[in-house]
XYZ file of C-alpha atoms in Angstrom:
629
model
C 40.736 -0.898 -6.396
C 38.953 1.918 -8.105
C 36.061 0.960 -10.348
C 36.756 1.110 -14.061
C 34.233 3.201 -15.894
C 32.703 1.620 -18.951
C 33.196 3.325 -22.272
C 30.098 4.019 -24.396
C 30.822 1.138 -26.880
C 31.230 -1.330 -23.960
C 27.996 -0.085 -22.391
C 26.159 -0.495 -25.715
C 27.528 -3.994 -26.146
C 26.483 -4.901 -22.618
C 22.991 -3.528 -23.186
C 22.699 -5.375 -26.499
C 23.789 -8.633 -24.866
C 21.278 -8.113 -22.078
C 18.482 -7.570 -24.620
C 19.546 -10.708 -26.531
C 19.507 -12.811 -23.360
C 16.118 -11.411 -22.392
C 14.724 -12.186 -25.832
C 16.161 -15.727 -25.600
C 14.560 -16.238 -22.215
C 11.203 -15.044 -23.613
C 11.479 -17.448 -26.569
C 12.358 -20.358 -24.303
C 9.142 -19.909 -22.336
C 6.953 -20.058 -25.461
C 7.004 -23.847 -26.179
C 5.166 -24.863 -22.953
C 2.370 -22.535 -23.989
C 2.068 -24.324 -27.338
C 1.846 -27.654 -25.496
C -0.944 -26.383 -23.222
C -2.710 -24.761 -26.154
C -2.653 -27.972 -28.156
C -4.069 -29.901 -25.209
C -6.832 -27.317 -24.797
C -7.656 -27.673 -28.473
C -8.165 -31.412 -28.058
C -10.286 -31.151 -24.926
C -13.615 -32.782 -25.575
C -12.453 -34.847 -28.588
C -12.808 -38.163 -26.726
C -15.541 -40.457 -27.996
C -18.921 -39.522 -26.661
C -20.715 -42.050 -24.482
C -24.116 -43.009 -25.868
C -26.432 -44.058 -23.053
C -29.696 -43.825 -24.951
C -31.947 -46.840 -24.962
C -32.443 -46.716 -28.722
C -28.729 -47.253 -29.302
C -28.738 -50.625 -27.523
C -29.167 -53.561 -29.877
C -29.688 -56.083 -27.103
C -31.190 -55.739 -23.650
C -28.293 -57.445 -21.926
C -25.754 -55.006 -23.446
C -24.158 -52.785 -20.775
C -25.461 -49.239 -20.859
C -22.014 -47.745 -20.289
C -18.938 -48.673 -22.313
C -16.293 -49.016 -19.633
C -13.492 -49.113 -22.153
C -14.530 -45.680 -23.395
C -14.798 -44.368 -19.874
C -11.403 -45.768 -18.991
C -9.793 -44.306 -22.123
C -11.410 -40.911 -21.464
C -10.212 -40.875 -17.867
C -6.749 -41.976 -18.921
C -6.636 -39.291 -21.600
C -7.744 -36.654 -19.100
C -5.092 -37.702 -16.590
C -2.377 -37.669 -19.217
C -3.419 -34.237 -20.449
C -3.551 -32.894 -16.887
C -0.083 -34.346 -16.203
C 1.386 -32.798 -19.363
C -0.258 -29.445 -18.570
C 1.199 -29.537 -15.037
C 4.678 -30.356 -16.362
C 4.365 -27.562 -18.948
C 3.361 -25.029 -16.260
C 6.269 -26.143 -14.063
C 8.707 -25.707 -16.941
C 7.229 -22.291 -17.743
C 7.803 -20.946 -14.215
C 11.340 -22.303 -13.824
C 14.265 -19.963 -13.299
C 16.347 -19.328 -16.395
C 19.254 -21.542 -15.279
C 16.970 -24.539 -14.643
C 14.994 -23.833 -17.789
C 18.180 -24.089 -19.863
C 18.991 -27.459 -18.247
C 15.546 -28.805 -19.107
C 15.871 -27.689 -22.707
C 19.335 -29.220 -22.990
C 17.935 -32.602 -21.992
C 14.952 -32.250 -24.284
C 17.105 -31.232 -27.235
C 19.526 -34.076 -26.548
C 16.645 -36.590 -26.612
C 15.295 -35.067 -29.856
C 18.795 -35.288 -31.402
C 18.985 -39.000 -30.505
C 15.648 -39.663 -32.237
C 16.848 -37.626 -35.228
C 20.015 -39.742 -35.349
C 17.875 -42.908 -35.182
C 15.737 -41.664 -38.064
C 18.840 -40.798 -40.074
C 20.422 -44.188 -39.434
C 17.262 -46.017 -40.470
C 17.102 -44.105 -43.748
C 20.833 -44.600 -44.281
C 20.633 -48.371 -43.822
C 17.594 -48.587 -46.020
C 19.420 -47.000 -48.959
C 22.831 -48.614 -48.337
C 21.738 -52.226 -47.966
C 20.188 -52.095 -51.438
C 23.620 -51.536 -53.021
C 25.616 -53.489 -50.490
C 25.715 -56.829 -52.397
C 26.630 -55.080 -55.619
C 29.478 -53.211 -53.990
C 30.781 -56.422 -52.368
C 31.034 -58.103 -55.762
C 32.808 -55.076 -57.184
C 35.393 -54.990 -54.422
C 36.072 -58.762 -54.596
C 36.492 -58.585 -58.354
C 38.861 -55.660 -58.097
C 41.009 -57.462 -55.434
C 41.205 -60.757 -57.406
C 41.956 -59.363 -60.852
C 43.919 -56.240 -59.808
C 42.027 -54.549 -62.591
C 40.012 -51.379 -62.040
C 37.049 -51.018 -64.316
C 35.873 -47.467 -64.859
C 32.209 -48.412 -64.653
C 32.745 -50.474 -61.546
C 34.779 -47.709 -59.979
C 32.061 -45.218 -60.762
C 29.520 -47.474 -59.052
C 31.779 -47.790 -56.000
C 32.315 -44.009 -55.844
C 28.598 -43.495 -56.185
C 28.100 -45.733 -53.173
C 30.680 -43.811 -51.098
C 30.260 -40.207 -52.357
C 27.005 -40.186 -54.184
C 23.451 -40.079 -52.839
C 24.326 -41.801 -49.563
C 27.069 -39.350 -48.524
C 24.420 -36.931 -47.154
C 23.495 -39.349 -44.411
C 26.989 -39.562 -42.816
C 27.250 -35.771 -43.029
C 23.852 -35.405 -41.454
C 24.799 -37.885 -38.756
C 28.056 -36.010 -38.100
C 26.229 -32.729 -37.669
C 23.678 -34.226 -35.302
C 26.425 -35.985 -33.333
C 28.331 -32.730 -32.940
C 25.169 -30.972 -31.780
C 24.477 -33.736 -29.320
C 27.934 -33.500 -27.758
C 27.475 -29.713 -27.549
C 24.100 -29.929 -25.820
C 24.604 -33.101 -23.763
C 25.689 -32.447 -20.160
C 26.671 -35.719 -18.508
C 29.165 -38.563 -18.495
C 30.743 -39.392 -21.843
C 32.139 -42.946 -22.130
C 34.989 -43.479 -24.605
C 32.802 -45.610 -26.866
C 30.000 -43.077 -27.079
C 31.236 -41.320 -30.238
C 32.092 -44.523 -32.164
C 28.751 -46.066 -31.251
C 26.747 -43.013 -32.263
C 28.548 -42.057 -35.458
C 31.100 -44.632 -36.622
C 29.179 -47.848 -35.826
C 26.382 -47.327 -38.426
C 28.860 -46.583 -41.185
C 31.177 -49.528 -40.242
C 28.285 -51.967 -39.967
C 26.928 -50.868 -43.368
C 30.301 -51.540 -44.997
C 31.011 -54.780 -43.082
C 29.984 -58.320 -43.883
C 27.637 -58.660 -40.956
C 24.225 -60.210 -41.569
C 21.416 -57.962 -42.816
C 19.262 -58.779 -39.790
C 21.979 -57.380 -37.489
C 22.246 -54.257 -39.614
C 18.553 -53.553 -39.225
C 18.913 -53.475 -35.420
C 21.998 -51.256 -35.495
C 20.068 -47.862 -35.410
C 18.179 -49.026 -32.285
C 21.374 -50.188 -30.585
C 23.097 -46.921 -31.475
C 20.267 -44.917 -29.863
C 19.985 -47.017 -26.684
C 23.338 -46.057 -25.186
C 22.841 -42.257 -25.238
C 19.216 -42.719 -24.081
C 20.377 -44.789 -21.144
C 23.007 -42.135 -20.333
C 20.361 -39.418 -20.350
C 18.091 -41.578 -18.195
C 21.006 -42.047 -15.765
C 21.683 -38.289 -15.639
C 17.994 -37.563 -15.012
C 17.922 -40.206 -12.278
C 21.002 -38.767 -10.617
C 19.416 -35.256 -10.737
C 16.125 -36.311 -9.164
C 17.182 -35.235 -5.678
C 18.601 -31.854 -6.842
C 15.365 -31.306 -8.755
C 13.311 -32.057 -5.629
C 15.524 -29.677 -3.656
C 14.960 -27.005 -6.316
C 11.191 -27.524 -6.104
C 11.320 -27.329 -2.300
C 13.426 -24.159 -2.372
C 10.973 -22.657 -4.843
C 8.110 -23.533 -2.491
C 9.917 -21.894 0.398
C 10.591 -18.839 -1.744
C 6.875 -18.557 -2.585
C 5.859 -18.945 1.033
C 8.373 -16.291 2.151
C 7.211 -13.887 -0.533
C 3.548 -14.365 0.406
C 4.152 -13.977 4.111
C 6.463 -10.945 3.842
C 5.016 -9.001 0.913
C 1.570 -10.390 0.153
C -0.111 -11.913 -2.861
C -0.200 -8.715 -4.989
C 3.555 -8.120 -4.668
C 4.359 -11.805 -5.338
C 2.202 -11.892 -8.482
C 3.704 -8.650 -9.716
C 7.250 -9.861 -9.118
C 6.627 -13.199 -10.875
C 4.826 -11.440 -13.706
C 7.903 -9.308 -14.304
C 10.369 -12.184 -13.846
C 8.582 -14.470 -16.333
C 8.005 -11.603 -18.865
C 4.427 -12.863 -19.242
C 3.168 -10.127 -21.645
C 6.136 -10.579 -24.032
C 5.854 -14.382 -23.876
C 2.142 -14.275 -24.666
C 2.751 -11.780 -27.485
C 5.413 -13.972 -29.112
C 3.253 -17.078 -28.636
C 0.221 -15.524 -30.311
C 2.235 -14.056 -33.194
C 3.988 -17.399 -33.841
C 0.676 -19.212 -33.613
C -1.036 -16.880 -36.102
C 1.983 -16.937 -38.409
C 1.963 -20.728 -38.474
C -1.785 -20.712 -39.158
C -1.274 -18.206 -41.965
C 1.439 -20.364 -43.525
C -0.876 -23.394 -43.471
C -3.700 -21.383 -45.068
C -1.371 -20.028 -47.744
C -0.051 -23.517 -48.523
C -3.597 -24.900 -48.739
C -4.576 -22.070 -51.056
C -1.558 -22.630 -53.342
C -2.258 -26.375 -53.572
C -5.990 -25.876 -54.218
C -5.477 -24.242 -57.603
C -8.454 -21.934 -57.037
C -8.099 -18.321 -58.230
C -9.503 -15.764 -55.729
C -9.094 -11.977 -55.897
C -6.432 -10.693 -53.524
C -8.793 -8.442 -51.552
C -11.270 -11.252 -50.937
C -8.441 -13.674 -50.091
C -6.955 -11.236 -47.588
C -10.325 -10.654 -45.995
C -11.030 -14.398 -45.680
C -7.572 -15.081 -44.294
C -7.832 -12.247 -41.758
C -11.251 -13.475 -40.749
C -10.026 -17.084 -40.323
C -6.919 -15.981 -38.399
C -8.950 -13.873 -36.001
C -11.430 -16.698 -35.419
C -8.659 -19.243 -34.894
C -6.659 -16.830 -32.739
C -9.083 -17.009 -29.840
C -10.288 -20.624 -29.808
C -8.540 -21.565 -26.497
C -7.921 -19.781 -23.199
C -4.185 -19.550 -23.944
C -4.919 -18.084 -27.359
C -7.274 -15.546 -25.749
C -4.467 -14.586 -23.338
C -2.111 -14.160 -26.296
C -4.637 -11.958 -28.074
C -5.062 -10.004 -24.820
C -1.340 -9.305 -24.822
C -1.510 -8.087 -28.423
C -4.448 -5.828 -27.501
C -2.495 -4.547 -24.515
C 0.451 -3.531 -26.670
C -1.801 -1.890 -29.251
C -3.717 0.055 -26.589
C -0.473 1.045 -24.955
C 0.931 2.560 -28.164
C -2.416 4.152 -28.919
C -2.344 5.716 -25.482
C 1.205 6.868 -26.151
C -0.075 8.524 -29.310
C -2.691 10.464 -27.350
C -0.131 11.329 -24.679
C 2.194 12.665 -27.364
C -0.650 14.729 -28.726
C -1.363 16.085 -25.231
C 2.305 16.346 -24.217
C 1.336 14.449 -21.081
C 2.887 11.631 -19.076
C 1.396 8.201 -18.475
C -0.212 7.473 -15.142
C 2.065 4.782 -13.681
C -0.594 3.608 -11.214
C -3.086 2.706 -13.989
C -1.239 2.196 -17.272
C -3.678 2.184 -20.178
C -2.250 -1.032 -21.665
C -2.768 -3.089 -18.510
C -6.281 -1.819 -17.850
C -7.261 -2.396 -21.475
C -5.909 -5.939 -21.395
C -7.859 -6.768 -18.225
C -11.042 -5.325 -19.735
C -10.608 -7.242 -23.008
C -10.012 -10.544 -21.216
C -13.065 -10.024 -18.979
C -15.173 -9.269 -22.028
C -13.840 -12.384 -23.730
C -14.764 -14.528 -20.737
C -18.202 -12.949 -20.595
C -18.832 -13.545 -24.289
C -17.501 -17.126 -24.101
C -15.273 -16.807 -27.167
C -13.633 -20.189 -26.738
C -16.929 -22.114 -26.538
C -19.025 -20.524 -29.247
C -19.171 -21.382 -32.966
C -16.589 -19.829 -35.308
C -19.206 -17.644 -37.072
C -20.507 -16.227 -33.783
C -16.994 -15.864 -32.444
C -16.047 -13.268 -34.980
C -19.209 -11.272 -34.254
C -18.639 -11.375 -30.509
C -14.939 -10.463 -30.971
C -15.850 -7.420 -33.076
C -18.367 -6.323 -30.486
C -15.819 -6.681 -27.694
C -13.311 -4.601 -29.652
C -15.961 -1.946 -30.155
C -16.701 -1.870 -26.407
C -12.997 -1.790 -25.656
C -12.411 1.236 -27.890
C -15.238 3.155 -26.307
C -13.714 2.331 -22.899
C -10.349 3.485 -24.304
C -11.935 6.882 -24.970
C -12.803 7.089 -21.275
C -9.136 6.472 -20.446
C -8.085 9.225 -22.839
C -10.599 11.566 -21.155
C -8.805 10.895 -17.896
C -5.720 12.457 -19.499
C -7.592 15.357 -21.117
C -9.654 16.471 -18.114
C -6.856 17.334 -15.661
C -4.805 18.853 -18.482
C -7.664 21.194 -19.459
C -8.220 22.244 -15.839
C -4.507 22.851 -15.263
C -4.165 24.877 -18.479
C -7.139 27.083 -17.645
C -6.540 27.432 -13.889
C -2.776 28.172 -14.266
C -3.347 30.759 -17.011
C -0.923 28.880 -19.262
C -0.098 31.147 -22.209
C 1.164 28.298 -24.444
C -1.441 28.319 -27.241
C -0.288 25.019 -28.758
C -0.956 23.208 -25.472
C -4.544 24.477 -25.472
C -5.028 23.561 -29.154
C -3.693 20.018 -28.610
C -5.955 19.408 -25.632
C -8.984 20.850 -27.431
C -8.228 18.795 -30.525
C -8.162 15.548 -28.550
C -11.350 16.561 -26.730
C -13.008 17.252 -30.063
C -11.929 13.842 -31.326
C -13.474 12.159 -28.255
C -16.757 13.871 -29.147
C -16.774 13.394 -32.914
C -15.699 9.740 -33.035
C -18.392 8.349 -30.681
C -21.039 10.368 -32.499
C -19.877 8.947 -35.842
C -19.726 5.473 -34.351
C -23.273 5.700 -32.969
C -24.645 6.928 -36.296
C -22.980 3.999 -38.082
C -24.096 1.372 -35.564
C -27.686 2.519 -35.316
C -27.885 2.693 -39.150
C -26.568 -0.827 -39.692
C -27.679 -2.818 -36.599
C -30.971 -3.534 -34.931
C -31.687 -2.675 -31.340
C -29.955 -5.044 -28.955
C -28.437 -5.155 -25.501
C -24.933 -4.817 -26.957
C -25.937 -1.708 -28.944
C -27.437 -0.177 -25.827
C -24.208 -0.818 -23.926
C -22.056 0.818 -26.662
C -24.483 3.735 -26.867
C -24.388 4.255 -23.082
C -20.576 4.159 -23.010
C -20.358 6.603 -25.951
C -22.928 9.114 -24.640
C -21.321 8.969 -21.223
C -17.872 9.890 -22.560
C -19.419 12.677 -24.651
C -21.099 14.147 -21.571
C -17.889 13.853 -19.568
C -15.943 15.749 -22.256
C -18.610 18.427 -22.474
C -18.470 18.861 -18.711
C -14.680 19.236 -18.868
C -14.967 21.819 -21.661
C -17.571 23.797 -19.732
C -15.395 23.922 -16.616
C -12.417 24.805 -18.788
C -14.393 27.711 -20.248
C -15.429 28.948 -16.813
C -11.840 28.936 -15.609
C -10.734 30.862 -18.710
C -13.427 33.458 -18.084
C -12.322 33.748 -14.483
C -8.755 34.314 -15.632
C -9.736 37.429 -17.596
C -11.890 38.895 -14.804
C -10.429 41.726 -12.777
C -12.546 40.975 -9.686
C -13.063 37.907 -7.556
C -15.817 35.598 -8.942
C -17.586 34.242 -5.913
C -20.163 32.194 -7.859
C -17.479 30.294 -9.775
C -17.333 27.487 -7.245
C -21.090 27.092 -7.331
C -21.185 26.942 -11.160
C -18.405 24.368 -11.230
C -20.226 22.311 -8.607
C -23.510 22.397 -10.544
C -21.779 21.338 -13.790
C -19.892 18.517 -12.110
C -23.038 17.406 -10.303
C -24.883 17.287 -13.641
C -22.118 15.146 -15.132
C -22.051 12.842 -12.120
C -25.818 12.419 -12.224
C -25.693 11.534 -15.910
C -22.846 9.102 -15.337
C -24.697 7.507 -12.404
C -27.882 7.197 -14.522
C -25.989 5.435 -17.280
C -24.416 3.154 -14.659
C -27.893 2.101 -13.580
C -28.875 1.624 -17.245
C -25.812 -0.576 -17.852
C -26.617 -2.571 -14.712
C -30.174 -3.248 -15.911
C -28.877 -4.092 -19.381
C -26.325 -6.552 -17.949
C -28.950 -8.069 -15.689
C -31.274 -8.601 -18.650
C -28.471 -10.321 -20.591
C -27.614 -12.489 -17.574
C -31.206 -13.630 -17.018
C -32.661 -13.860 -20.555
C -29.753 -14.056 -23.061
C -26.492 -15.469 -21.839
C -25.838 -16.457 -18.241
C -22.615 -17.530 -16.667
C -20.593 -17.203 -13.511
C -18.199 -14.604 -14.955
C -21.027 -12.384 -16.124
C -22.844 -12.703 -12.788
C -19.649 -11.727 -10.929
C -19.091 -8.730 -13.173
C -22.673 -7.592 -12.723
C -22.196 -7.769 -8.951
C -18.916 -5.866 -9.147
C -20.535 -3.201 -11.352
C -23.469 -2.870 -8.959
C -21.189 -2.419 -5.969
C -18.457 -0.134 -7.261
C -20.255 1.871 -9.985
C -23.638 2.213 -8.298
C -23.476 1.695 -4.557
C -20.037 3.222 -3.903
C -20.664 6.126 -6.274
C -24.041 6.786 -4.669
C -22.439 6.843 -1.220
C -19.604 9.125 -2.366
C -22.030 11.520 -4.086
C -24.255 11.621 -1.008
C -21.284 12.387 1.260
C -20.146 15.191 -1.012
C -23.663 16.664 -1.171
C -24.096 16.539 2.600
C -20.625 17.995 3.191
C -21.394 20.853 0.878
C -24.828 21.373 2.393
C -23.300 21.442 5.893
C -20.612 23.870 4.769
C -23.256 26.172 3.258
C -25.222 26.086 6.517
C -22.095 26.898 8.436
C -21.249 29.859 6.194
C -24.801 31.182 6.278
C -24.732 31.116 10.066
C -21.696 33.454 10.121
C -22.269 37.197 9.951
C -21.535 39.162 6.753
C -18.917 41.898 6.987
C -20.116 45.405 6.232
C -18.485 47.761 3.768
C -17.205 49.906 6.619
C -15.559 46.906 8.314
C -13.870 45.888 5.038
C -12.680 49.457 4.494
C -11.279 49.683 8.013
C -9.607 46.276 7.728
C -8.073 46.956 4.255
C -6.705 43.399 4.046
C -6.727 40.395 1.730
C -8.232 36.937 2.294
C -5.741 34.742 4.125
C -6.786 31.745 2.081
C -6.680 33.027 -1.506
C -4.677 36.267 -0.925
C -7.208 38.252 -2.992
C -8.849 41.545 -2.196
C -12.030 41.244 -0.123
C -15.067 43.068 -1.496
C -17.279 40.795 0.667
C -16.346 38.600 3.584
C -17.592 36.422 6.409
C -16.631 37.022 10.060
C -15.805 33.977 12.145
C -16.391 33.556 15.859
C -12.721 34.366 16.418
C -13.203 37.705 14.589
C -11.264 36.776 11.409
C -12.355 37.832 7.923
C -12.410 35.457 4.914
C -14.145 35.174 1.586
C -17.292 33.117 1.965
C -16.365 30.811 -0.895
C -12.844 30.327 0.383
C -14.033 29.583 3.873
C -16.582 27.112 2.530
C -13.826 25.219 0.697
C -11.796 25.263 3.886
C -14.696 23.780 5.822
C -14.711 20.817 3.448
C -11.438 19.835 5.086
C -11.734 20.848 8.759
C -13.856 22.963 11.117
C -11.037 25.113 12.536
C -10.026 28.655 11.647
C -7.154 28.823 9.147
C -5.391 31.465 11.292
C -5.964 30.656 14.984
C -7.306 27.104 14.619
C -10.290 27.841 16.791
C -13.459 25.786 16.190
C -15.641 27.606 13.669
C -18.856 25.646 13.913
C -20.293 22.937 16.087
C -21.707 20.000 14.107
C -24.736 18.368 15.657
C -24.990 14.649 16.019
C -27.880 14.511 13.526
C -25.837 16.307 10.859
C -22.876 14.035 11.536
C -25.107 10.962 10.977
C -26.399 12.413 7.741
C -22.825 12.972 6.534
C -21.986 9.318 7.252
């Protein structure tokens, strides 16, 4: 059968339903994070063991309190078990996740019904004897007293009518959520039995046990359903284990983590978790302020609340992950703003949001945000945000630099493109200068201030290098003759920028080493210092040395070739086969081909064969080859 094409309204409805289901899946994965976060908050709250000699009143008293040790170990095991269960629930597939939540909601509804029945019996039994007397009197005398009837109606339809309605709503919700066997007596036991027992002549002692009896049957049914599904759950776990092993063996760890990251919607889940957490904290602070009766100006109140929310928003590792997700989204949209200003596209290999999130989390681990005091936490958080923003300027420069080179080298006549790129470049220069003036005016010299200054000066130098190369390319575009020294000027400017960047890399390494040894150590900081030393110093030094030796070798090769005379160029009357430009000067290869010296030098960066006949241009000695390596 031919496929039926969807109309635009149907397509919109389908997309809207997909978005709703995706949002629901994200929300369902948030509660396990709250459980883990609450456990991490309570870590370390167990009673401390005092083993000092001064604390012992008698010499025969045991040094260690084994009850405290046992309770601490038991608490740790319970917290570890709950964390493991929460993580397992978090990583479940959507279908299994819905089943788990159906069972959890069913159990919560049973406890809510139990609480409602207890409150119902507590209020009904107080009026039960009075209502009995009213009914007996009405039956014997066949006379209906208005006051007595009003008391009877108050019992049936007055204050106590809300409990049967509440029980009916909860019972309907339970039957909607519950997925299992439903005996015929389940509905009468859950809903009708409490009302009938309250109106019957059964003893009061039996009525007090009725809520418990009404809750036992559905709890036993749920326990039976869970017991029956133990084997399917084990099979699901085993199939998940096989799926993980297959993914790791076929695609590797990176692909597996990326696929699971996308399936679980981890950034969105962390974002919703952190926003809900901060919103709940804000509601508690507002309620405490309203009940305190203290009058505080709105500006000061807003500042104190923002300060408290930021401090409380990074007190656990899960909270720091949530804040990292928020920072990732903010940096992503800030990067989109700069891309809109530059009319550029985002680099899919290194999205600015992901890189910023990784940097922020690493800085948070280095600073130890979760373990420091609240007052110090806000200071360290503000410093990390300052470092992150200076690093964000480096990312923006990665967009500006190739755009400036392409606009100048391609002779792009669109003036607004040039103005946009130059405006962003000017912002990258002005903002760090303003930030440095502010920081050095209000803070004393410290290792953090040196790090921010190094990052800021480094990005300023990089932008200046980009602008200088951009200016050289613009000058070359308006020249009528071939500019042979252009490549040398560009190389010298880039070399200057690379040397400055390498010098600041060494400065940052020494600064980090000083912090590691004398201020704040730690495994994370030591690992990051090692990574910085390897990638930003050792690898950069090797790459720079290889480029220098390659250029030096190419210059030696070109200098060894003979220069073409004016008569030879006039007789040849040809263009360079590499750049297709007129030759006012040229080098002659061993195979008797003519090229610009600069063009041939660039060609020698790639290979040692002639661009036309592929004959070997120059023999590299073994000593030069070792120097290049």
